Short mmCIF file of C-alpha atoms in Angstrom, two decimals:
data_model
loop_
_atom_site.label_atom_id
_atom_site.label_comp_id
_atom_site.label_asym_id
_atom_site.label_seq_id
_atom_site.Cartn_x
_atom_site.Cartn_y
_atom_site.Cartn_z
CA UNK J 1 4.11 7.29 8.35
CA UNK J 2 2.06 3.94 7.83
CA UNK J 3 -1.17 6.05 9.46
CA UNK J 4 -1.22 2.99 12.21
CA UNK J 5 -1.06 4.09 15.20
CA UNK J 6 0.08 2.64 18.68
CA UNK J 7 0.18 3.79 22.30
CA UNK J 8 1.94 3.28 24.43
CA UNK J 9 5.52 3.44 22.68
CA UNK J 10 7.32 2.19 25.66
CA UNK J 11 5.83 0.97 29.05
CA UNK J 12 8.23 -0.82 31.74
CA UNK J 13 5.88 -2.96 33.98
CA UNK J 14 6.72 -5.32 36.52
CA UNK J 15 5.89 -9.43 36.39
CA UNK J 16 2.51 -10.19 37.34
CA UNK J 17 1.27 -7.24 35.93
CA UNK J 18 -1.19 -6.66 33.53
CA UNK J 19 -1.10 -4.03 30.19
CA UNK J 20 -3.37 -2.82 27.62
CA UNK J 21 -1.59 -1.98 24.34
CA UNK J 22 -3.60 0.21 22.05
CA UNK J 23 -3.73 0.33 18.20
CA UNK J 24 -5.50 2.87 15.51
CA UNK J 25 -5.73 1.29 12.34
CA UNK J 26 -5.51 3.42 9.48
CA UNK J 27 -8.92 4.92 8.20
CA UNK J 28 -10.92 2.44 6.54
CA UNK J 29 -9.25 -0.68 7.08
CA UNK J 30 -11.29 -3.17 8.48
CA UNK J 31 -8.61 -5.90 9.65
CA UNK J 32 -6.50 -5.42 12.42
CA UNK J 33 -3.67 -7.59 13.59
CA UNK J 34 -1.38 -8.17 16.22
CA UNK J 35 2.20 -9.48 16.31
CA UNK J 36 4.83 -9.96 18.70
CA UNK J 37 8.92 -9.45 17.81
CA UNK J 38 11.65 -10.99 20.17
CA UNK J 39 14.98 -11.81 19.90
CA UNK J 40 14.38 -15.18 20.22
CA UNK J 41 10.79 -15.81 18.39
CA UNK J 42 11.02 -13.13 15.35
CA UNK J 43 7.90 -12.43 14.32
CA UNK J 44 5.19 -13.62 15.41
CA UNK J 45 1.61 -13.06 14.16
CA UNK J 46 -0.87 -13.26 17.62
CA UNK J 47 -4.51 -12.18 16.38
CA UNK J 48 -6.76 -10.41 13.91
CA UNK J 49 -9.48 -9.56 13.71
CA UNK J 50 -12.01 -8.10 10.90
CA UNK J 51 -14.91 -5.78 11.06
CA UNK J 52 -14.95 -6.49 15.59
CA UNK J 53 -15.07 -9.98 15.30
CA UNK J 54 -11.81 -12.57 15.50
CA UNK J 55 -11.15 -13.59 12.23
CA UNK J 56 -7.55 -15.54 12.96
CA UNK J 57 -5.14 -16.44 15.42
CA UNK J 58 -2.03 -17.54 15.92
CA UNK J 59 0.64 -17.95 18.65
CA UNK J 60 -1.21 -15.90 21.54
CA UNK J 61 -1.43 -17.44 25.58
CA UNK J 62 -4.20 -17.68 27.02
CA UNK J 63 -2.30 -14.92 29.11
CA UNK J 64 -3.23 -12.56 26.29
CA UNK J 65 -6.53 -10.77 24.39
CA UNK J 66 -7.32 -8.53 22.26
CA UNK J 67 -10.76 -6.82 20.92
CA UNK J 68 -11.45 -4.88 18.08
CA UNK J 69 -14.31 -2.05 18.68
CA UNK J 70 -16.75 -0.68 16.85
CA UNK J 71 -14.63 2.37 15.89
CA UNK J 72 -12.52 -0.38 14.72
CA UNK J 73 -9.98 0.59 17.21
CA UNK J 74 -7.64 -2.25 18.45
CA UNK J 75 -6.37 -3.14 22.22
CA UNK J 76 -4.05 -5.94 23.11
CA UNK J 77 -4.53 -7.01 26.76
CA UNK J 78 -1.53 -9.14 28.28
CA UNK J 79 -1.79 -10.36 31.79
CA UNK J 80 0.02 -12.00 34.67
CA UNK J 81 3.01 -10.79 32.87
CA UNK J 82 6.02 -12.78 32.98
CA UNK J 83 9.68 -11.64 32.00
CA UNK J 84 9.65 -13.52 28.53
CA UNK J 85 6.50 -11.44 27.60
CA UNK J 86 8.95 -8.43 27.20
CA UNK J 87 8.77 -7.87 23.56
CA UNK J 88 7.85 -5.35 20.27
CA UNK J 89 4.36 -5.53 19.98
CA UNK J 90 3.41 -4.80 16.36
CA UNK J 91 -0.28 -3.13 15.24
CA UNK J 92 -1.29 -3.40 11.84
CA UNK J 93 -4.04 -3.10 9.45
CA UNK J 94 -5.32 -3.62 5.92
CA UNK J 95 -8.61 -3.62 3.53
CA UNK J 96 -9.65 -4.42 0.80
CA UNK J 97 -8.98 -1.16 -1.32
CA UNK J 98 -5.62 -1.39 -0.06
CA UNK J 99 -5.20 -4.66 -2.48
CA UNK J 100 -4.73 -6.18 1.47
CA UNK J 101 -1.60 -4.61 1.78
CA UNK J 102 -0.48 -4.80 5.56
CA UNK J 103 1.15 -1.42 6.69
CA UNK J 104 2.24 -1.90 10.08
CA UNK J 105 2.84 0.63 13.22
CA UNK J 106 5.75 1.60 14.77
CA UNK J 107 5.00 -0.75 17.54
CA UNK J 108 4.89 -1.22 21.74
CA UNK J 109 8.13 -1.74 23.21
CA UNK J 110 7.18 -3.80 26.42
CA UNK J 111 9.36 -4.21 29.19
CA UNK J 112 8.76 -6.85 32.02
CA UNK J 113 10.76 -6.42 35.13
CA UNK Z 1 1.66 -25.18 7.08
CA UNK Z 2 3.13 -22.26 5.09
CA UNK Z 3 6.38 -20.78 5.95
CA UNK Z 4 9.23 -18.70 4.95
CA UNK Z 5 12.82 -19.71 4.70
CA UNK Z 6 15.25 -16.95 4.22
CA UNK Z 7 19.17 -16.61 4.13
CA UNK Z 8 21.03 -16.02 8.15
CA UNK Z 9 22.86 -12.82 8.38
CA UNK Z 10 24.24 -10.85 8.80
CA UNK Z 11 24.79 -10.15 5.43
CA UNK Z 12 27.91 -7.65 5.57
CA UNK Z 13 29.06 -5.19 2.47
CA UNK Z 14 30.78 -2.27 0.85
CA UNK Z 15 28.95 0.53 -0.08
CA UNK Z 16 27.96 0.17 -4.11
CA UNK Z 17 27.67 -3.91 -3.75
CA UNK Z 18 25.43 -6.04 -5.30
CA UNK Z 19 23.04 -7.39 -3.01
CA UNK Z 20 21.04 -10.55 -3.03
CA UNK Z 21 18.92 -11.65 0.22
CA UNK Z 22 17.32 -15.46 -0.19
CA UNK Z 23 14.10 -16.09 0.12
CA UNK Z 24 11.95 -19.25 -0.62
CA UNK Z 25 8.37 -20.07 0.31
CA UNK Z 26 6.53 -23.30 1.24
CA UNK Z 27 2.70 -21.95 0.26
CA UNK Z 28 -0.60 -24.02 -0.75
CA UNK Z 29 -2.16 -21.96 -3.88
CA UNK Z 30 -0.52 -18.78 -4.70
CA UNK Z 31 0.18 -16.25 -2.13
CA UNK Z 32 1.12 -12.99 -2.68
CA UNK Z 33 4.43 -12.27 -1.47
CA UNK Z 34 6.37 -9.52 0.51
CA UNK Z 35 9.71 -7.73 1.52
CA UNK Z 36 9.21 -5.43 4.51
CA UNK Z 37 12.28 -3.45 6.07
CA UNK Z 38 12.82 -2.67 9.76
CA UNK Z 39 15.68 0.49 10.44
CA UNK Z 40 17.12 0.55 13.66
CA UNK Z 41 14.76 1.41 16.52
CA UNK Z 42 12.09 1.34 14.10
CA UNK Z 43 8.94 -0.19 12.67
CA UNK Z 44 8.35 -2.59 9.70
CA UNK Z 45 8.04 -0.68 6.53
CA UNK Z 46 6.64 -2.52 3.27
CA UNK Z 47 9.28 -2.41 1.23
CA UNK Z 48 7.83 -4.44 -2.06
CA UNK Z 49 5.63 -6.89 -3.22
CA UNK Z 50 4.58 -8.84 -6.12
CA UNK Z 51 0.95 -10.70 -6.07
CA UNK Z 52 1.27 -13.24 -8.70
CA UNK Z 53 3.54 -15.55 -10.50
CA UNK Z 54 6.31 -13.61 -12.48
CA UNK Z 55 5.40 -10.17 -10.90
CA UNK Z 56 8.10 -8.10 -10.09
CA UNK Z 57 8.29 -5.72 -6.97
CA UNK Z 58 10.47 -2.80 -7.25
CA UNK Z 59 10.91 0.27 -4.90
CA UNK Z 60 13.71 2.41 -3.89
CA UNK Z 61 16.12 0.69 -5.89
CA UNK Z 62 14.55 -2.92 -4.29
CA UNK Z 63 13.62 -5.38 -6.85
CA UNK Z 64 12.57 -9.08 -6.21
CA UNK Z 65 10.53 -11.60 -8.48
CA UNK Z 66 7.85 -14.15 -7.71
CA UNK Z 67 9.21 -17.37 -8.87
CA UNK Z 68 6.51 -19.81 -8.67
CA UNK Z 69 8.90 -22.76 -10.29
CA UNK Z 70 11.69 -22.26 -7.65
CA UNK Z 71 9.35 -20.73 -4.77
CA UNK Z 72 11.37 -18.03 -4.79
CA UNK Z 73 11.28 -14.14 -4.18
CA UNK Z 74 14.66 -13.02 -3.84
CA UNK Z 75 15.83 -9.45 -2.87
CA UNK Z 76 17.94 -7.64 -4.95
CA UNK Z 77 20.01 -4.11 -4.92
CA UNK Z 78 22.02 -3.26 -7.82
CA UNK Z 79 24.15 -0.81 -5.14
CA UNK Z 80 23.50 -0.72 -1.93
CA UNK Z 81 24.18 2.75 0.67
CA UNK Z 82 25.09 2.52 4.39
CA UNK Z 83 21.59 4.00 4.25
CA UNK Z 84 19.98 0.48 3.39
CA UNK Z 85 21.58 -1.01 6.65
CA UNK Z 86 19.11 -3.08 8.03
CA UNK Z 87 16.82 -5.89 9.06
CA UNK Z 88 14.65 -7.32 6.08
CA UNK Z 89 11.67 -9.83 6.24
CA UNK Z 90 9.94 -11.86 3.78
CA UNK Z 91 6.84 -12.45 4.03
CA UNK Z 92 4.03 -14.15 2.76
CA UNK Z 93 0.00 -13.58 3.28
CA UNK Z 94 -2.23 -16.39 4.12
CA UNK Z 95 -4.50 -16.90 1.27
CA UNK Z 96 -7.90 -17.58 3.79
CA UNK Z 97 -7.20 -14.54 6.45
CA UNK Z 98 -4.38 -12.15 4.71
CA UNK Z 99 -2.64 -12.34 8.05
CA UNK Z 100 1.55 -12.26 7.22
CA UNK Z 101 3.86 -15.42 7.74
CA UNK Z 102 7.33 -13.84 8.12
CA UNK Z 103 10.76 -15.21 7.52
CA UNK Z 104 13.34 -14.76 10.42
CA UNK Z 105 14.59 -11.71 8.61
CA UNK Z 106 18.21 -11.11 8.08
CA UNK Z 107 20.45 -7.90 8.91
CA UNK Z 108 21.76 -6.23 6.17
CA UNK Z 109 25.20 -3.80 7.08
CA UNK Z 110 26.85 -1.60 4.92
CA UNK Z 111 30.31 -0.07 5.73
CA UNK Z 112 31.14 2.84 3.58
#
């Protein structure tokens, strides 16, 4: 158990939809990221952010946010889904203390129908 | 920009084989670098890492060095168990933000 945690496991939504993922860092990391895993794309890093505010991103639509909340909490918003947005959506977090070791969760399957 | 190169699988062997999974790095500066595992129907796990220049990560029988004069951090298993089927990813973390720049993993199967 990495101590990330992510909710929903598994969500089947239909195209032009829109989902929130969730993500509970572990406690005390400060930096949160998000990644997405297809067949096609491996893995790709989307967003983090540190501390609430965005600190990097990477291959995310405009389609797609995310916020990081004071609890330090996590949600990845994806809207106007399309069937290519169906996809393992990977949480994970790191700090300092960790030596910035990133421990990931056991991730959001997401299925677009 | 900084990327990850590793070997195409599936890399396919006999229980108690020697195991070596490519990796090489294209990096500004020195980043620290990273094996993470993914079982089937599972997360990533980190698996190893080493943080500088001739480090060497080790873990469940794992070992790979940081090779800074061949950009290199190759995976290694002395014997490997049907157990150690599966998908492994090298990684390495971007020296300004941490975030990880992953390799396009390769599948590791083990027949007993």
């Amino acid at each position: 158990d990495s101590g990330v945690t992510q909710t929903p496991k598994h969500l089947i939504t239909a195209t032009g939809q829109r989902v929130t993922l969730r993500c509970s860092p572990r406690s005390g990391d400060l930096s949160v990221y998000w990644y997405q895993q297809s067949l096609d794309q491996g893995l790709q890093f989307l967003i983090q952010y540190y501390n609430g505010e965005e600190r990097a991103k990477g291959n995310i639509l405009e389609r797609f946010s995310a916020q990081q909340f004071p609890d330090l909490h996590s949600e990845l918003n994806l809207s106007s889904l399309e069937l290519g947005d169906s996809a393992l959506y990977f949480c994970a977090s790191s700090t300092v203390t960790s030596g910035n070791t990133i421990y990931f969760g056991e991730g959001s399957w997401l299925t677009v129908v | 920009g900084d990327s990850v190169t590793q070997m195409e699988g599936p890399v396919t062997l006999s229980e108690e084989a020697f195991l070596t999974i490519n990796c090489t790095y294209t990096a500004t500066g020195y980043p620290s670098l990273f094996w993470y595992v993914q079982y089937p129907g599972e997360g990533l796990q980190l698996l190893l890492k080493a943080t500088k220049a001739d480090d060497k990560g080790s873990n469940k029988g794992f070992e790979a060095t940081y090779r800074k004069e061949t950009t290199s951090f190759h995976l290694e298993k002395g014997s490997v168990q049907v157990s150690d089927s599966a998908v492994y990813f090298c990684a390495l973390s971007d020296l300004n933000t941490d975030k990880l720049i992953f390799g396009t993993g390769t599948r590791l199967q083990v027949f007993p």
